PDB file of C-alpha atoms in Angstrom:
ATOM      1  CA  MET A 602       0.036   0.023  -0.024  1.00 83.00           C
ATOM      2  CA  SER A 603       1.254   3.484  -1.115  1.00 95.00           C
ATOM      3  CA  ILE A 604       1.762   6.656   1.014  1.00 96.00           C
ATOM      4  CA  ILE A 605      -1.322   8.115  -1.314  1.00 97.00           C
ATOM      5  CA  ASP A 606      -3.687   4.975  -0.651  1.00 96.00           C
ATOM      6  CA  ASN A 607      -2.911   5.315   3.209  1.00 96.00           C
ATOM      7  CA  PHE A 608      -3.399   8.945   3.322  1.00 96.00           C
ATOM      8  CA  GLU A 609      -6.741   8.099   0.719  1.00 96.00           C
ATOM      9  CA  ALA A 610      -7.765   5.430   3.238  1.00 96.00           C
ATOM     10  CA  MET A 611      -7.597   8.034   6.461  1.00 96.00           C
ATOM     11  CA  LEU A 612      -9.448  10.542   4.449  1.00 95.00           C
ATOM     12  CA  ALA A 613     -12.352   7.832   3.498  1.00 96.00           C
ATOM     13  CA  ARG A 614     -12.464   6.889   7.239  1.00 96.00           C
ATOM     14  CA  GLY A 615     -13.429  10.629   8.018  1.00 96.00           C
ATOM     15  CA  GLN A 616      -9.866  12.069   9.217  1.00 96.00           C
ATOM     16  CA  ASP A 617     -10.061  14.902   7.428  1.00 97.00           C
ATOM     17  CA  SER A 618      -7.659  17.805   8.213  1.00 98.00           C
ATOM     18  CA  ALA A 619      -5.597  20.318   6.604  1.00 98.00           C
ATOM     19  CA  LEU A 620      -2.666  18.240   7.411  1.00 98.00           C
ATOM     20  CA  LEU A 621      -4.151  15.140   6.018  1.00 98.00           C
ATOM     21  CA  ARG A 622      -4.734  17.246   2.635  1.00 98.00           C
ATOM     22  CA  TYR A 623      -1.550  18.846   2.835  1.00 98.00           C
ATOM     23  CA  GLY A 624       0.333  14.826   2.779  1.00 98.00           C
ATOM     24  CA  LEU A 625      -1.707  13.963   0.164  1.00 98.00           C
ATOM     25  CA  GLY A 626      -1.004  17.093  -2.023  1.00 98.00           C
ATOM     26  CA  ASN A 627       2.809  16.757  -1.328  1.00 98.00           C
ATOM     27  CA  ALA A 628       2.539  13.042  -2.568  1.00 98.00           C
ATOM     28  CA  TYR A 629       0.730  13.973  -5.258  1.00 98.00           C
ATOM     29  CA  LEU A 630       3.230  16.291  -6.391  1.00 97.00           C
ATOM     30  CA  LYS A 631       5.392  13.538  -5.959  1.00 97.00           C
ATOM     31  CA  ALA A 632       3.926  11.313  -7.880  1.00 97.00           C
ATOM     32  CA  GLN A 633       4.085  13.833 -10.951  1.00 97.00           C
ATOM     33  CA  GLN A 634      -0.193  14.571 -10.137  1.00 98.00           C
ATOM     34  CA  PRO A 635      -0.335  18.139 -10.107  1.00 98.00           C
ATOM     35  CA  ASP A 636      -4.202  18.171 -10.567  1.00 98.00           C
ATOM     36  CA  ARG A 637      -4.851  15.947  -7.591  1.00 98.00           C
ATOM     37  CA  ALA A 638      -2.395  17.595  -5.372  1.00 98.00           C
ATOM     38  CA  ALA A 639      -3.847  21.035  -6.524  1.00 98.00           C
ATOM     39  CA  GLU A 640      -7.423  19.645  -5.477  1.00 98.00           C
ATOM     40  CA  HIS A 641      -5.978  18.469  -1.932  1.00 98.00           C
ATOM     41  CA  LEU A 642      -3.769  21.281  -1.337  1.00 98.00           C
ATOM     42  CA  ALA A 643      -6.816  23.707  -2.116  1.00 98.00           C
ATOM     43  CA  LEU A 644      -8.678  22.513   0.584  1.00 98.00           C
ATOM     44  CA  ALA A 645      -5.496  22.270   3.106  1.00 98.00           C
ATOM     45  CA  VAL A 646      -5.610  26.165   2.617  1.00 98.00           C
ATOM     46  CA  ARG A 647      -9.408  26.466   2.588  1.00 98.00           C
ATOM     47  CA  GLN A 648      -9.281  24.343   6.068  1.00 98.00           C
ATOM     48  CA  ASP A 649      -6.406  26.490   7.624  1.00 98.00           C
ATOM     49  CA  PRO A 650      -5.524  29.866   5.722  1.00 97.00           C
ATOM     50  CA  ASP A 651      -2.623  29.907   8.176  1.00 97.00           C
ATOM     51  CA  TYR A 652      -0.935  26.990   6.566  1.00 97.00           C
ATOM     52  CA  SER A 653       2.069  28.672   4.673  1.00 96.00           C
ATOM     53  CA  ALA A 654       3.620  25.075   3.687  1.00 96.00           C
ATOM     54  CA  ALA A 655       0.347  24.039   2.408  1.00 98.00           C
ATOM     55  CA  TRP A 656       0.308  27.502   0.600  1.00 98.00           C
ATOM     56  CA  LYS A 657       3.792  27.445  -0.853  1.00 97.00           C
ATOM     57  CA  LEU A 658       2.839  23.747  -2.327  1.00 98.00           C
ATOM     58  CA  TYR A 659      -0.441  24.832  -3.649  1.00 98.00           C
ATOM     59  CA  GLY A 660       1.463  27.306  -5.891  1.00 98.00           C
ATOM     60  CA  GLN A 661       3.533  24.756  -6.918  1.00 97.00           C
ATOM     61  CA  ALA A 662       0.964  22.418  -8.000  1.00 98.00           C
ATOM     62  CA  LEU A 663      -0.956  25.291  -9.981  1.00 98.00           C
ATOM     63  CA  ALA A 664       2.342  26.144 -11.431  1.00 96.00           C
ATOM     64  CA  ALA A 665       2.810  22.610 -12.586  1.00 96.00           C
ATOM     65  CA  LEU A 666      -0.470  22.710 -14.202  1.00 97.00           C
ATOM     66  CA  ALA A 667       0.650  26.333 -16.209  1.00 94.00           C
ATOM     67  CA  GLN A 668      -2.259  28.125 -14.182  1.00 96.00           C
ATOM     68  CA  HIS A 669       0.105  30.480 -13.799  1.00 95.00           C
ATOM     69  CA  THR A 670      -2.179  33.503 -12.571  1.00 95.00           C
ATOM     70  CA  GLN A 671      -3.838  31.256 -10.036  1.00 97.00           C
ATOM     71  CA  ALA A 672      -0.140  30.068  -8.630  1.00 97.00           C
ATOM     72  CA  ILE A 673       0.629  33.917  -8.382  1.00 97.00           C
ATOM     73  CA  ASP A 674      -2.020  34.530  -6.089  1.00 97.00           C
ATOM     74  CA  ALA A 675      -1.410  31.305  -4.212  1.00 98.00           C
ATOM     75  CA  PHE A 676       1.948  32.786  -3.102  1.00 97.00           C
ATOM     76  CA  ASP A 677       1.050  35.826  -2.626  1.00 98.00           C
ATOM     77  CA  GLN A 678      -1.450  34.602   0.273  1.00 98.00           C
ATOM     78  CA  GLY A 679       1.654  32.232   1.234  1.00 98.00           C
ATOM     79  CA  ILE A 680       3.755  35.146   1.252  1.00 98.00           C
ATOM     80  CA  ALA A 681       1.650  37.003   3.289  1.00 98.00           C
ATOM     81  CA  THR A 682       0.928  34.491   6.014  1.00 97.00           C
ATOM     82  CA  ALA A 683       4.724  33.211   6.422  1.00 97.00           C
ATOM     83  CA  GLN A 684       5.040  37.197   6.961  1.00 97.00           C
ATOM     84  CA  ARG A 685       2.563  37.437   9.456  1.00 96.00           C
ATOM     85  CA  LYS A 686       3.741  34.139  11.559  1.00 95.00           C
ATOM     86  CA  GLY A 687       7.452  35.122  10.946  1.00 95.00           C
ATOM     87  CA  ASP A 688       7.816  32.401   8.905  1.00 94.00           C
ATOM     88  CA  ILE A 689      10.972  34.343   6.759  1.00 95.00           C
ATOM     89  CA  GLN A 690      12.404  31.491   4.582  1.00 96.00           C
ATOM     90  CA  ALA A 691       9.071  30.532   3.731  1.00 95.00           C
ATOM     91  CA  ALA A 692       8.398  33.697   2.620  1.00 97.00           C
ATOM     92  CA  LYS A 693      11.721  33.746   1.308  1.00 97.00           C
ATOM     93  CA  GLU A 694      11.193  30.493  -0.904  1.00 96.00           C
ATOM     94  CA  MET A 695       7.794  31.186  -2.261  1.00 97.00           C
ATOM     95  CA  ARG A 696       8.947  34.970  -3.708  1.00 97.00           C
ATOM     96  CA  VAL A 697      11.299  32.725  -5.690  1.00 96.00           C
ATOM     97  CA  PHE A 698       8.431  30.497  -6.659  1.00 95.00           C
ATOM     98  CA  ARG A 699       6.297  33.286  -7.347  1.00 96.00           C
ATOM     99  CA  LYS A 700       9.047  34.922  -9.970  1.00 95.00           C
ATOM    100  CA  ARG A 701       9.478  31.906 -11.515  1.00 93.00           C
ATOM    101  CA  ALA A 702       5.305  31.612 -12.012  1.00 94.00           C
ATOM    102  CA  ALA A 703       5.119  35.323 -13.268  1.00 92.00           C
ATOM    103  CA  GLN A 704       7.974  34.340 -15.664  1.00 90.00           C
ATOM    104  CA  GLY A 705       5.833  31.429 -16.978  1.00 84.00           C
ATOM    105  CA  ALA A 706       2.646  34.008 -17.107  1.00 76.00           C
ATOM    106  CA  ILE A 707       4.373  36.543 -19.431  1.00 73.00           C
ATOM    107  CA  ARG A 708       5.908  33.598 -21.827  1.00 62.00           C
ATOM    108  CA  THR A 709       2.115  31.993 -21.794  1.00 54.00           C
ATOM    109  CA  ASP A 710       0.889  35.392 -22.307  1.00 48.00           C
ATOM    110  CA  VAL A 711       3.278  35.993 -25.484  1.00 42.00           C
ATOM    111  CA  LEU A 712       3.048  32.332 -27.086  1.00 45.00           C
ATOM    112  CA  THR A 713      -0.699  32.689 -27.180  1.00 49.00           C
ATOM    113  CA  SER A 714      -0.253  36.005 -28.857  1.00 49.00           C
ATOM    114  CA  ILE A 715       1.395  35.213 -31.434  1.00 47.00           C
ATOM    115  CA  PRO A 716      -0.672  34.858 -34.773  1.00 51.00           C
TER     116      PRO A 716
END
């Protein structure tokens, strides 16, 4: 039984929590399934809006799906949360990821505007 299977079984038993959703999101990201990761991470930050690590992974999952604008929004929320909590390292990391998402958004805009 994989870690994903274990987490999904916990969820099926009604043990839903931001931490469990974070774990599932992280496992799905590692399994190259950013769509499933984003679903669980969106629920993690909805359940606990002060979970800066979940905001970071949520932004990464969205960026992996080329949803750059949404990723930037997630990173912005995560940076604000991390700063409010004094989690300076997490805020720094999210600024780097935010910059990459913004560059991806610019590339996407340029490519879609070419006739």
